[in-house]
Amino acid sequence: MNMYAVPNPEIPGCPPGLEYLTQVDQLLIKQKVELVEALVGFESNNKYEVRNSLGQNVFYAVEENDCLSRQCCGPLRSFTIHVLDNFGQEVITVTRPLKCMSCCFPCCLQELEVQSPPGNTVGYVKQQWHPFSPKFIVSDEHSEPVLKIHGPFCGWSCLPDVDFEVLTMDEVSKIGKISKQWTGLLREVFTDSDNFGIQFPMDLDVRMKAVMIGACFLIDFMFFESPN
């Protein structure tokens, strides 16, 4: 089987590089294990592979950050994640500013911006304040709310998989989810490398699919990225 998904021809109105997303309703985001980080606790830039349901690579994502921010700020750090296609062309840029994080203070809320192509904003993910459960608003490029994301109590669960449900704005319909998936005892204990699954409607605006990828990165850093 070909390890790489074949890119689709250009589609009018679709940001270049996102054409493939028009034909998928689920993705696997697989964080790469960093051996040095696992052995000595030196925090490195996160790297991810984005795959389709057949296991083929669709995108590759890499965090851009400086050593001081990674070691001192840990999972709270600001970041820019560059999402590249199989030809090395950047198709999505995800940016998170540095902010404090606390469930007790509504002024300490996380957010990120998603651009596709780089320089062209397509949406935002903004945390809503709640004392116990993680809640987010997915907005378009005009900051108009489109979807909601609700996570489990305190962002974690004793179950092997942790689901963050994707809901319509009226919270009546569940249309997808972002799932943190169990990767095995040794990997869970000794590394902070995680696997995530994203499910969304096939006909969801491709820009919102790109924003959902960004939301997955934010959820990883907020709830599953362990400080050294």
N, CA, C and O of each residue as an XYZ file, in Angstrom:
912
protein
N       0.848     -1.200      0.000
C       0.000      0.000      0.000
C       0.883      1.248      0.000
O       1.897      1.302      0.696
N       0.492      2.234     -0.775
C       1.215      3.498     -0.792
C       1.136      4.150      0.579
O       0.050      4.277      1.145
N       2.289      4.568      1.124
C       2.318      5.166      2.460
C       1.771      6.576      2.466
O       1.448      7.107      3.529
N       1.659      7.196      1.300
C       1.261      8.587      1.220
C      -0.020      8.734      0.419
O      -0.193      8.108     -0.626
N      -0.921      9.577      0.929
C      -2.168      9.831      0.219
C      -1.884     10.683     -1.012
O      -1.079     11.613     -0.972
N      -2.555     10.348     -2.095
C      -2.365     11.084     -3.339
C      -3.121     12.403     -3.263
O      -4.316     12.396     -2.969
N      -2.460     13.548     -3.522
C      -3.157     14.834     -3.446
C      -4.210     14.959     -4.531
O      -4.062     14.412     -5.624
N      -5.264     15.679     -4.221
C      -6.346     15.893     -5.167
C      -6.077     17.136     -6.002
O      -5.336     18.022     -5.576
N      -6.677     17.209     -7.200
C      -6.550     18.439     -7.988
C      -7.213     19.616     -7.277
O      -8.041     19.438     -6.385
N      -6.834     20.802     -7.687
C      -7.360     22.012     -7.054
C      -8.884     22.069     -7.156
O      -9.470     21.692     -8.171
N      -9.510     22.550     -6.081
C     -10.957     22.695     -6.008
C     -11.270     24.178     -5.824
O     -10.731     24.794     -4.905
N     -12.108     24.766     -6.652
C     -12.429     26.189     -6.516
C     -12.970     26.520     -5.130
O     -13.855     25.829     -4.626
N     -12.436     27.585     -4.506
C     -12.889     28.023     -3.201
C     -12.253     27.300     -2.043
O     -12.485     27.655     -0.887
N     -11.450     26.283     -2.332
C     -10.779     25.519     -1.272
C      -9.352     26.027     -1.124
O      -8.640     26.147     -2.120
N      -8.918     26.329      0.101
C      -7.530     26.758      0.285
C      -6.570     25.732     -0.299
O      -6.746     24.535     -0.072
N      -5.562     26.165     -1.042
C      -4.632     25.225     -1.668
C      -3.953     24.339     -0.633
O      -3.458     24.815      0.388
N      -3.941     23.053     -0.914
C      -3.344     22.091     -0.010
C      -4.357     21.353      0.846
O      -4.036     20.322      1.438
N      -5.595     21.877      0.920
C      -6.622     21.248      1.748
C      -7.614     20.433      0.925
O      -8.610     19.947      1.461
N      -7.353     20.281     -0.360
C      -8.296     19.579     -1.226
C      -8.585     18.167     -0.722
O      -9.721     17.700     -0.809
N      -7.582     17.494     -0.203
C      -7.778     16.120      0.253
C      -8.788     16.033      1.384
O      -9.496     15.034      1.507
N      -8.862     17.080      2.220
C      -9.768     17.055      3.364
C     -11.234     17.040      2.954
O     -12.094     16.698      3.766
N     -11.532     17.401      1.723
C     -12.926     17.381      1.270
C     -13.459     15.960      1.170
O     -14.674     15.768      1.114
N     -12.578     14.949      1.145
C     -13.007     13.573      0.920
C     -12.818     12.684      2.143
O     -12.909     11.461      2.028
N     -12.556     13.267      3.310
C     -12.369     12.446      4.508
C     -13.287     12.928      5.620
O     -13.639     14.106      5.693
N     -13.668     11.991      6.486
C     -14.475     12.340      7.647
C     -13.790     11.946      8.954
O     -14.375     12.059     10.031
N     -12.536     11.481      8.843
C     -11.780     11.166     10.046
C     -10.291     11.195      9.749
O      -9.858     10.925      8.629
N      -9.519     11.526     10.771
C      -8.069     11.586     10.660
C      -7.458     11.017     11.930
O      -8.062     11.076     13.001
N      -6.265     10.469     11.805
C      -5.477     10.034     12.951
C      -4.273     10.953     13.062
O      -3.512     11.106     12.107
N      -4.099     11.563     14.227
C      -2.925     12.399     14.470
C      -2.024     11.649     15.439
O      -2.386     11.411     16.592
N      -0.862     11.286     14.959
C       0.059     10.429     15.698
C       1.299     11.244     16.073
O       2.068     11.652     15.203
N       1.484     11.474     17.369
C       2.666     12.200     17.818
C       3.871     11.280     17.786
O       3.796     10.138     18.241
N       4.979     11.769     17.253
C       6.186     10.962     17.140
C       6.916     10.916     18.477
O       7.027     11.925     19.172
N       7.404      9.744     18.823
C       8.145      9.562     20.066
C       9.543     10.135     19.902
O      10.250      9.807     18.950
N       9.940     11.002     20.845
C      11.288     11.560     20.848
C      12.112     10.796     21.872
O      11.835     10.868     23.069
N      13.124     10.061     21.411
C      13.904      9.198     22.297
C      14.623     10.002     23.384
O      14.630      9.603     24.548
N      15.228     11.132     23.007
C      15.955     11.945     23.989
C      15.009     12.463     25.062
O      15.352     12.480     26.244
N      13.830     12.882     24.652
C      12.849     13.392     25.606
C      12.409     12.299     26.572
O      12.244     12.547     27.767
N      12.218     11.084     26.048
C      11.776      9.976     26.889
C      12.857      9.558     27.887
O      12.544      9.191     29.020
N      14.121      9.611     27.477
C      15.204      9.112     28.320
C      15.695     10.128     29.334
O      15.922      9.780     30.493
N      15.866     11.387     28.919
C      16.493     12.369     29.812
C      15.560     13.503     30.209
O      15.943     14.352     31.014
N      14.335     13.541     29.665
C      13.387     14.560     30.081
C      13.620     15.914     29.455
O      13.080     16.911     29.934
N      14.420     15.980     28.384
C      14.662     17.257     27.703
C      13.547     17.486     26.698
O      13.417     16.748     25.721
N      12.741     18.518     26.943
C      11.564     18.779     26.110
C      11.988     19.234     24.723
O      12.748     20.192     24.580
N      11.495     18.547     23.705
C      11.809     18.893     22.319
C      10.553     19.375     21.614
O       9.446     19.251     22.139
N      10.735     19.926     20.421
C       9.588     20.355     19.632
C       8.724     19.152     19.269
O       9.234     18.115     18.843
N       7.415     19.298     19.440
C       6.506     18.210     19.088
C       6.436     18.032     17.577
O       6.498     18.992     16.810
N       6.304     16.771     17.178
C       6.146     16.426     15.763
C       4.989     15.440     15.644
O       4.822     14.556     16.484
N       4.200     15.603     14.599
C       3.023     14.767     14.419
C       2.934     14.278     12.976
O       3.371     14.957     12.046
N       2.361     13.089     12.809
C       1.954     12.605     11.500
C       0.432     12.600     11.450
O      -0.220     12.114     12.375
N      -0.130     13.133     10.383
C      -1.580     13.143     10.189
C      -1.897     12.115      9.116
O      -1.441     12.237      7.979
N      -2.684     11.094      9.477
C      -2.949      9.981      8.582
C      -4.442      9.833      8.314
O      -5.277     10.317      9.078
N      -4.759      9.162      7.225
C      -6.159      8.852      6.931
C      -6.528      7.504      7.530
O      -5.717      6.894      8.228
N      -7.742      7.031      7.266
C      -8.224      5.787      7.862
C      -7.480      4.566      7.348
O      -7.563      3.497      7.952
N      -6.744      4.705      6.227
C      -5.955      3.607      5.684
C      -4.530      3.599      6.229
O      -3.732      2.727      5.889
N      -4.221      4.569      7.071
C      -2.877      4.664      7.620
C      -1.900      5.405      6.736
O      -0.703      5.428      7.024
N      -2.380      6.010      5.669
C      -1.507      6.765      4.771
C      -1.250      8.159      5.327
O      -2.146      8.781      5.897
N      -0.026      8.646      5.161
C       0.317      9.992      5.604
C      -0.370     11.027      4.722
O      -0.269     10.982      3.496
N      -1.067     11.958      5.361
C      -1.725     13.054      4.654
C      -0.938     14.351      4.857
O      -0.653     15.077      3.904
N      -0.595     14.623      6.111
C       0.184     15.809      6.462
C       1.247     15.423      7.482
O       1.207     14.351      8.087
N       2.190     16.330      7.649
C       3.209     16.205      8.680
C       3.274     17.541      9.397
O       3.347     18.587      8.752
N       3.250     17.521     10.721
C       3.206     18.769     11.495
C       4.407     18.836     12.424
O       4.785     17.836     13.034
N       5.002     20.013     12.527
C       6.154     20.207     13.399
C       6.013     21.528     14.146
O       5.652     22.553     13.568
N       6.305     21.481     15.432
C       6.253     22.670     16.281
C       7.512     23.508     16.087
O       8.619     22.975     16.001
N       7.331     24.815     16.020
C       8.458     25.752     16.000
C       8.491     26.483     17.340
O       7.540     27.173     17.706
N       9.580     26.327     18.055
C       9.682     26.957     19.368
C      11.148     27.067     19.753
O      12.007     26.436     19.137
N      11.435     27.875     20.778
C      12.807     27.989     21.253
C      12.996     27.126     22.492
O      12.036     26.774     23.178
N      14.245     26.795     22.761
C      14.572     25.864     23.847
C      14.122     26.405     25.199
O      13.627     25.643     26.030
N      14.286     27.707     25.434
C      13.931     28.297     26.720
C      12.446     28.152     27.001
O      12.053     27.796     28.112
N      11.614     28.427     25.996
C      10.165     28.311     26.178
C       9.759     26.875     26.470
O       8.904     26.627     27.320
N      10.367     25.939     25.771
C       9.999     24.535     25.966
C      10.356     24.054     27.367
O       9.575     23.346     28.004
N      11.539     24.439     27.845
C      11.981     23.930     29.143
C      11.319     24.672     30.304
O      11.017     24.065     31.332
N      11.090     25.981     30.152
C      10.585     26.788     31.269
C       9.058     26.830     31.328
O       8.481     26.839     32.415
N       8.408     26.857     30.180
C       6.949     27.015     30.158
C       6.214     25.688     29.994
O       5.018     25.603     30.272
N       6.917     24.658     29.548
C       6.285     23.345     29.411
C       5.047     23.385     28.537
O       5.070     24.008     27.475
N       3.960     22.735     28.952
C       2.749     22.694     28.130
C       2.022     24.034     28.024
O       1.114     24.175     27.205
N       2.408     25.025     28.842
C       1.788     26.346     28.759
C       2.377     27.191     27.640
O       1.855     28.262     27.331
N       3.444     26.726     27.037
C       4.208     27.545     26.103
C       3.391     27.968     24.878
O       2.480     27.269     24.436
N       3.749     29.121     24.360
C       3.207     29.514     23.061
C       3.856     28.629     22.001
O       4.908     28.035     22.239
N       3.229     28.543     20.836
C       3.847     27.747     19.774
C       3.301     28.155     18.421
O       2.230     28.751     18.306
N       4.064     27.819     17.411
C       3.597     27.829     16.032
C       3.818     26.434     15.485
O       4.935     25.918     15.527
N       2.764     25.820     14.972
C       2.865     24.490     14.380
C       2.647     24.624     12.874
O       1.627     25.139     12.416
N       3.629     24.149     12.125
C       3.562     24.179     10.668
C       3.092     22.814     10.175
O       3.703     21.790     10.481
N       2.014     22.809      9.418
C       1.466     21.573      8.861
C       1.826     21.530      7.379
O       1.439     22.405      6.605
N       2.575     20.494      7.000
C       3.104     20.370      5.647
C       2.429     19.216      4.922
O       2.039     18.230      5.546
N       2.291     19.336      3.601
C       1.774     18.214      2.821
C       2.922     17.265      2.479
O       4.045     17.464      2.943
N       2.659     16.258      1.690
C       3.667     15.243      1.377
C       4.761     15.749      0.451
O       5.741     15.045      0.207
N       4.602     16.969     -0.070
C       5.647     17.574     -0.888
C       6.458     18.602     -0.104
O       7.326     19.272     -0.663
N       6.169     18.725      1.213
C       6.895     19.677      2.042
C       6.365     21.089      1.955
O       7.002     22.017      2.454
N       5.206     21.276      1.328
C       4.597     22.588      1.209
C       3.732     22.865      2.433
O       2.889     22.045      2.796
N       3.936     24.023      3.076
C       3.135     24.359      4.253
C       1.719     24.730      3.828
O       1.521     25.626      3.008
N       0.726     24.024      4.399
C      -0.662     24.244      4.016
C      -1.497     24.801      5.167
O      -2.536     25.419      4.932
N      -1.058     24.591      6.405
C      -1.772     25.089      7.580
C      -0.742     25.613      8.579
O       0.299     24.992      8.793
N      -1.041     26.752      9.183
C      -0.216     27.289     10.271
C      -1.107     27.485     11.487
O      -2.147     28.137     11.403
N      -0.695     26.918     12.621
C      -1.449     27.004     13.864
C      -0.618     27.780     14.870
O       0.526     27.417     15.141
N      -1.185     28.853     15.431
C      -0.453     29.720     16.348
C      -1.193     29.847     17.666
O      -2.384     30.155     17.701
N      -0.470     29.607     18.744
C      -1.026     29.746     20.093
C      -0.206     30.775     20.866
O       1.007     30.608     20.996
N      -0.832     31.836     21.384
C      -0.101     32.819     22.200
C       0.150     32.289     23.604
O      -0.522     31.361     24.054
N       1.106     32.873     24.283
C       1.418     32.479     25.650
C       0.390     33.075     26.602
O       0.217     34.292     26.661
N      -0.295     32.200     27.352
C      -1.268     32.640     28.348
C      -1.215     31.711     29.542
O      -0.923     30.522     29.408
N      -1.501     32.265     30.723
C      -1.618     31.418     31.903
C      -2.836     30.514     31.739
O      -3.749     30.815     30.970
N      -2.835     29.407     32.468
C      -3.946     28.464     32.359
C      -4.446     28.117     33.749
O      -3.692     27.620     34.585
N      -5.732     28.384     33.993
C      -6.336     28.084     35.285
C      -7.822     27.897     35.109
O      -8.478     28.680     34.422
N      -8.368     26.841     35.737
C      -9.813     26.613     35.667
C     -10.567     27.514     36.641
O     -11.797     27.553     36.626
N      -9.830     28.241     37.492
C     -10.475     29.059     38.518
C     -10.706     30.494     38.072
O     -11.516     31.202     38.670
N     -10.001     30.936     37.022
C     -10.068     32.339     36.637
C     -10.476     32.452     35.172
O      -9.765     31.956     34.298
N     -11.609     33.094     34.887
C     -12.085     33.208     33.506
C     -11.219     34.101     32.632
O     -11.416     34.159     31.419
N     -10.245     34.810     33.244
C      -9.364     35.641     32.440
C      -8.208     34.831     31.853
O      -7.503     35.314     30.966
N      -8.010     33.612     32.337
C      -6.898     32.765     31.884
C      -7.428     31.699     30.938
O      -7.493     30.523     31.296
N      -7.803     32.103     29.746
C      -8.405     31.187     28.784
C      -7.492     31.022     27.573
O      -6.868     31.978     27.112
N      -7.428     29.811     27.076
C      -6.548     29.495     25.960
C      -7.240     29.746     24.621
O      -8.465     29.698     24.514
N      -6.421     30.013     23.608
C      -6.958     30.198     22.262
C      -5.857     29.944     21.251
O      -4.674     29.943     21.594
N      -6.245     29.731     20.019
C      -5.270     29.650     18.933
C      -5.915     30.086     17.634
O      -7.138     30.113     17.498
N      -5.069     30.423     16.694
C      -5.492     30.868     15.370
C      -4.995     29.875     14.334
O      -3.872     29.377     14.426
N      -5.836     29.589     13.348
C      -5.476     28.667     12.274
C      -5.507     29.419     10.948
O      -6.484     30.091     10.621
N      -4.433     29.293     10.203
C      -4.324     29.937      8.897
C      -4.142     28.893      7.814
O      -3.443     27.901      8.020
N      -4.760     29.103      6.663
C      -4.580     28.222      5.514
C      -5.003     28.961      4.243
O      -6.172     29.316      4.094
N      -4.063     29.192      3.329
C      -2.622     28.991      3.473
C      -2.042     29.970      4.486
O      -2.745     30.879      4.926
N      -0.770     29.806      4.868
C      -0.157     30.706      5.851
C      -0.370     32.166      5.485
O      -0.127     32.586      4.354
N      -0.837     32.940      6.484
C      -1.136     34.352      6.267
C      -2.604     34.628      6.023
O      -3.019     35.787      6.020
N      -3.409     33.578      5.816
C      -4.835     33.731      5.561
C      -5.620     33.016      6.669
O      -5.727     31.790      6.661
N      -6.163     33.776      7.612
C      -6.876     33.185      8.749
C      -8.161     32.505      8.293
O      -8.950     33.084      7.546
N      -8.365     31.265      8.751
C      -9.597     30.537      8.423
C     -10.440     30.251      9.660
O     -11.604     29.870      9.535
N      -9.867     30.430     10.865
C     -10.672     30.191     12.051
C      -9.877     30.267     13.335
O      -8.655     30.415     13.342
N     -10.632     30.157     14.435
C     -10.050     30.246     15.768
C     -10.645     29.150     16.650
O     -11.751     28.665     16.410
N      -9.890     28.778     17.666
C     -10.388     27.916     18.738
C     -10.196     28.682     20.035
O      -9.076     29.070     20.369
N     -11.293     28.907     20.778
C     -11.218     29.695     22.003
C     -11.856     28.924     23.150
O     -12.961     28.395     23.025
N     -11.152     28.873     24.250
C     -11.654     28.185     25.430
C     -12.761     28.989     26.083
O     -12.659     30.210     26.202
N     -13.820     28.311     26.507
C     -14.870     28.904     27.320
C     -14.609     28.574     28.784
O     -14.146     27.482     29.110
N     -14.907     29.515     29.651
C     -14.652     29.252     31.063
C     -15.663     28.268     31.635
O     -16.869     28.393     31.419
N     -15.149     27.292     32.364
C     -15.969     26.350     33.121
C     -15.088     25.807     34.246
O     -13.929     25.478     33.997
N     -15.597     25.702     35.469
C     -14.739     25.313     36.594
C     -14.271     23.863     36.554
O     -13.260     23.534     37.175
N     -14.978     22.988     35.840
C     -14.638     21.568     35.902
C     -14.394     20.912     34.548
O     -13.547     20.025     34.437
N     -15.116     21.331     33.528
C     -15.047     20.637     32.235
C     -14.482     21.551     31.155
O     -14.826     22.732     31.106
N     -13.614     21.017     30.284
C     -13.081     21.834     29.182
C     -14.137     22.087     28.119
O     -14.809     21.162     27.663
N     -14.277     23.334     27.733
C     -15.237     23.720     26.703
C     -14.556     24.710     25.761
O     -13.803     25.581     26.197
N     -14.827     24.564     24.469
C     -14.207     25.418     23.464
C     -15.241     25.843     22.433
O     -16.230     25.150     22.194
N     -14.989     26.995     21.829
C     -15.772     27.475     20.696
C     -14.877     27.449     19.465
O     -13.762     27.969     19.488
N     -15.368     26.845     18.395
C     -14.681     26.860     17.104
C     -15.347     27.937     16.258
O     -16.547     27.873     15.989
N     -14.562     28.931     15.840
C     -15.097     30.077     15.106
C     -14.482     30.156     13.711
O     -13.421     29.592     13.446
N     -15.184     30.875     12.823
C     -14.649     31.083     11.474
C     -13.684     32.253     11.468
O     -13.311     32.768     12.522
N     -13.282     32.669     10.278
C     -12.284     33.740     10.165
C     -12.784     35.080     10.675
O     -11.982     35.969     10.960
N     -14.115     35.243     10.797
C     -14.695     36.490     11.313
C     -15.025     36.387     12.798
O     -15.719     37.245     13.343
N     -14.533     35.350     13.445
C     -14.797     35.073     14.864
C     -16.265     34.774     15.136
O     -16.738     34.931     16.261
N     -16.982     34.344     14.103
C     -18.372     33.916     14.272
C     -18.393     32.450     14.711
O     -17.823     31.599     14.029
N     -19.044     32.142     15.845
C     -19.064     30.755     16.347
C     -19.709     29.795     15.353
O     -20.741     30.102     14.757
N     -19.091     28.633     15.184
C     -19.586     27.615     14.265
C     -19.901     26.308     15.004
O     -20.946     25.697     14.779
N     -18.991     25.888     15.884
C     -19.143     24.620     16.595
C     -18.697     24.770     18.044
O     -18.027     25.737     18.406
N     -19.080     23.800     18.863
C     -18.605     23.730     20.239
C     -17.875     22.403     20.455
O     -18.191     21.398     19.820
N     -16.906     22.416     21.351
C     -16.213     21.209     21.761
C     -16.324     21.085     23.271
O     -15.942     22.001     24.000
N     -16.844     19.960     23.748
C     -16.988     19.720     25.181
C     -16.186     18.481     25.563
O     -16.323     17.425     24.946
N     -15.346     18.624     26.588
C     -14.534     17.513     27.049
C     -15.068     16.926     28.342
O     -16.040     17.437     28.899
N     -14.444     15.859     28.829
C     -14.887     15.193     30.063
C     -14.486     15.991     31.293
O     -13.756     16.978     31.199
N     -14.966     15.558     32.432
C     -14.703     16.217     33.713
C     -13.205     16.400     33.912
O     -12.444     15.433     33.895
N     -12.782     17.667     34.103
C     -11.383     18.019     34.333
C     -10.467     17.615     33.185
O      -9.248     17.584     33.355
N     -11.027     17.305     32.023
C     -10.211     17.028     30.853
C      -9.583     15.655     30.792
O      -8.794     15.382     29.888
N      -9.916     14.767     31.745
C      -9.308     13.442     31.718
C     -10.335     12.400     32.128
O     -11.429     12.730     32.587
N      -9.971     11.156     31.959
C     -10.864     10.052     32.313
C     -10.010      8.837     32.643
O      -8.887      8.707     32.156
N     -10.548      7.946     33.477
C      -9.840      6.708     33.803
C      -9.977      5.679     32.688
O      -9.332      4.632     32.735
N     -10.808      5.959     31.686
C     -11.000      5.032     30.586
C      -9.820      5.112     29.609
O      -9.122      6.125     29.566
N      -9.593      4.048     28.827
C      -8.470      4.057     27.883
C      -8.525      5.201     26.884
O      -7.482      5.753     26.535
N      -9.715      5.573     26.414
C      -9.870      6.667     25.467
C     -10.569      7.834     26.141
O     -11.443      7.639     26.985
N     -10.183      9.048     25.766
C     -10.797     10.260     26.296
C     -11.402     11.021     25.133
O     -10.689     11.391     24.200
N     -12.704     11.260     25.171
C     -13.415     11.877     24.055
C     -13.781     13.321     24.362
O     -14.288     13.638     25.439
N     -13.512     14.192     23.388
C     -13.976     15.575     23.395
C     -15.017     15.676     22.279
O     -14.680     15.589     21.098
N     -16.277     15.860     22.658
C     -17.366     15.823     21.686
C     -17.480     17.143     20.927
O     -17.341     18.221     21.503
N     -17.734     17.036     19.633
C     -17.954     18.195     18.776
C     -19.449     18.352     18.575
O     -20.110     17.436     18.085
N     -19.990     19.511     18.952
C     -21.427     19.741     18.965
C     -21.801     20.931     18.097
O     -20.978     21.805     17.826
N     -23.061     20.949     17.663
C     -23.593     22.145     17.021
C     -23.730     23.248     18.069
O     -23.678     22.972     19.267
N     -23.903     24.474     17.635
C     -23.929     25.604     18.562
C     -25.087     25.520     19.544
O     -24.980     26.029     20.660
N     -26.195     24.889     19.154
C     -27.322     24.751     20.077
C     -27.160     23.541     21.001
O     -28.006     23.276     21.855
N     -26.054     22.813     20.813
C     -25.707     21.643     21.636
C     -26.735     20.511     21.524
O     -26.793     19.634     22.386
N     -27.537     20.533     20.467
C     -28.541     19.488     20.265
C     -27.928     18.260     19.600
O     -28.254     17.128     19.960
N     -27.046     18.479     18.635
C     -26.509     17.378     17.844
C     -25.007     17.223     18.051
O     -24.262     18.203     18.055
N     -24.579     15.985     18.220
C     -23.159     15.657     18.240
C     -22.755     15.282     16.823
O     -23.316     14.349     16.248
N     -21.790     15.994     16.253
C     -21.429     15.758     14.854
C     -20.029     15.190     14.695
O     -19.602     14.916     13.573
N     -19.312     15.011     15.785
C     -17.966     14.460     15.683
C     -17.304     14.409     17.044
O     -17.950     14.631     18.069
N     -16.022     14.119     17.052
C     -15.287     14.084     18.309
C     -13.790     14.107     18.051
O     -13.315     13.759     16.970
N     -13.067     14.526     19.076
C     -11.611     14.422     19.119
C     -11.294     13.459     20.251
O     -11.656     13.715     21.399
N     -10.620     12.351     19.944
C     -10.390     11.297     20.930
C      -8.905     11.109     21.167
O      -8.128     10.932     20.229
N      -8.520     11.149     22.435
C      -7.170     10.761     22.810
C      -7.184      9.268     23.015
O      -7.979      8.764     23.809
N      -6.322      8.541     22.319
C      -6.390      7.097     22.288
C      -5.246      6.475     23.085
O      -4.119      6.970     23.069
N      -5.555      5.381     23.781
C      -4.564      4.655     24.578
C      -3.486      4.087     23.663
O      -3.801      3.460     22.652
N      -2.204      4.303     24.011
C      -1.105      3.875     23.151
C      -0.228      2.808     23.793
O       0.843      2.497     23.272
N      -0.664      2.244     24.911
C       0.123      1.212     25.568
C       0.751      1.728     26.848
O       1.101      2.904     26.944
N       0.893      0.851     27.832
C       1.328      1.252     29.168
C       2.692      1.925     29.162
O       2.843      3.005     29.733
N       3.692      1.310     28.530
C       5.043      1.867     28.564
C       5.089      3.245     27.915
O       5.719      4.167     28.433
N       4.421      3.371     26.785
C       4.446      4.650     26.081
C       3.706      5.726     26.863
O       4.138      6.879     26.894
N       2.598      5.360     27.493
C       1.837      6.330     28.278
C       2.618      6.787     29.509
O       2.545      7.955     29.891
N       3.362      5.875     30.127
C       4.065      6.200     31.367
C       5.342      6.981     31.099
O       5.626      7.951     31.801
N       6.115      6.579     30.102
C       7.456      7.124     29.933
C       7.555      8.224     28.889
O       8.604      8.858     28.780
N       6.525      8.469     28.133
C       6.559      9.573     27.180
C       5.230     10.316     27.245
O       4.241      9.817     27.783
N       5.234     11.539     26.673
C       3.980     12.267     26.540
C       3.527     12.260     25.082
O       2.802     13.152     24.641
N       3.961     11.246     24.347
C       3.599     11.097     22.947
C       2.228     10.436     22.853
O       2.015      9.359     23.409
N       1.301     11.082     22.148
C      -0.088     10.643     22.147
C      -0.609     10.420     20.736
O      -0.076     10.949     19.761
N      -1.658      9.627     20.656
C      -2.403      9.444     19.416
C      -3.794     10.036     19.589
O      -4.427      9.861     20.630
N      -4.264     10.734     18.570
C      -5.593     11.330     18.592
C      -6.344     10.945     17.327
O      -5.761     10.842     16.248
N      -7.636     10.735     17.478
C      -8.509     10.558     16.336
C      -9.459     11.736     16.239
O      -9.981     12.201     17.252
N      -9.687     12.221     15.026
C     -10.635     13.316     14.787
C     -11.717     12.804     13.847
O     -11.417     12.252     12.789
N     -12.965     12.984     14.232
C     -14.092     12.638     13.383
C     -14.944     13.881     13.169
O     -15.216     14.633     14.106
N     -15.362     14.088     11.918
C     -16.212     15.223     11.583
C     -17.051     14.860     10.368
O     -16.722     13.898      9.674
N     -18.124     15.592     10.085
C     -18.954     15.270      8.919
C     -18.161     15.424      7.622
O     -17.321     16.314      7.495
N     -18.440     14.549      6.674
C     -17.765     14.620      5.383
C     -17.978     15.974      4.720
O     -17.074     16.495      4.066
N     -19.192     16.557      4.887
C     -19.520     17.801      4.198
C     -19.197     19.048      5.028
O     -19.594     20.150      4.649
N     -18.489     18.899      6.149
C     -18.087     20.061      6.938
C     -17.145     20.922      6.103
O     -16.294     20.405      5.380
N     -17.306     22.232      6.209
C     -16.437     23.165      5.497
C     -14.981     22.778      5.729
O     -14.555     22.570      6.865
N     -14.226     22.685      4.640
C     -12.845     22.234      4.739
C     -12.019     23.142      5.647
O     -11.056     22.689      6.268
N     -12.388     24.418      5.728
C     -11.671     25.338      6.620
C     -11.885     24.946      8.077
O     -10.966     25.034      8.891
N     -13.104     24.513      8.401
C     -13.378     24.088      9.768
C     -12.684     22.764     10.074
O     -12.331     22.509     11.226
N     -12.483     21.926      9.074
C     -11.704     20.710      9.288
C     -10.265     21.060      9.663
O      -9.663     20.427     10.530
N      -9.731     22.071      8.999
C      -8.381     22.527      9.332
C      -8.335     23.077     10.751
O      -7.369     22.838     11.475
N      -9.374     23.815     11.157
C      -9.425     24.356     12.509
C      -9.545     23.229     13.533
O      -9.009     23.336     14.636
N     -10.240     22.157     13.179
C     -10.353     21.009     14.072
C      -8.994     20.359     14.317
O      -8.721     19.881     15.418
N      -8.149     20.342     13.301
C      -6.781     19.838     13.487
C      -6.057     20.713     14.499
O      -5.361     20.211     15.381
N      -6.227     22.035     14.365
C      -5.631     22.942     15.340
C      -6.169     22.718     16.741
O      -5.415     22.772     17.712
N      -7.473     22.465     16.854
C      -8.076     22.196     18.165
C      -7.467     20.959     18.802
O      -7.286     20.913     20.019
N      -7.152     19.964     17.997
C      -6.530     18.742     18.513
C      -5.162     19.056     19.117
O      -4.828     18.536     20.181
N      -4.375     19.889     18.462
C      -3.070     20.277     19.005
C      -3.233     21.007     20.335
O      -2.481     20.756     21.277
N      -4.211     21.910     20.416
C      -4.428     22.654     21.655
C      -4.828     21.721     22.791
O      -4.328     21.853     23.908
N      -5.723     20.783     22.515
C      -6.147     19.818     23.530
C      -4.965     18.976     24.001
O      -4.843     18.689     25.192
N      -4.102     18.583     23.080
C      -2.916     17.805     23.452
C      -2.050     18.579     24.429
O      -1.647     18.039     25.460
N      -1.760     19.827     24.123
C      -0.897     20.623     25.002
C      -1.558     20.904     26.339
O      -0.887     20.880     27.371
N      -2.862     21.170     26.346
C      -3.526     21.566     27.585
C      -3.709     20.411     28.557
O      -3.622     20.609     29.769
N      -3.963     19.199     28.047
C      -4.377     18.115     28.936
C      -3.465     16.885     28.916
O      -3.523     16.066     29.834
N      -2.636     16.745     27.901
C      -1.861     15.508     27.784
C      -0.370     15.729     27.608
O       0.386     14.762     27.524
N       0.066     16.964     27.551
C       1.494     17.273     27.443
C       2.039     17.441     28.860
O       1.714     18.418     29.534
N       2.852     16.509     29.312
C       3.334     16.506     30.682
C       4.541     17.411     30.842
O       5.443     17.375     30.005
N       4.587     18.231     31.904
C       5.807     18.989     32.170
C       6.921     18.050     32.586
O       6.669     16.973     33.125
N       8.171     18.468     32.331
C       9.308     17.614     32.693
C       9.374     17.422     34.196
O      10.265     16.732     34.692
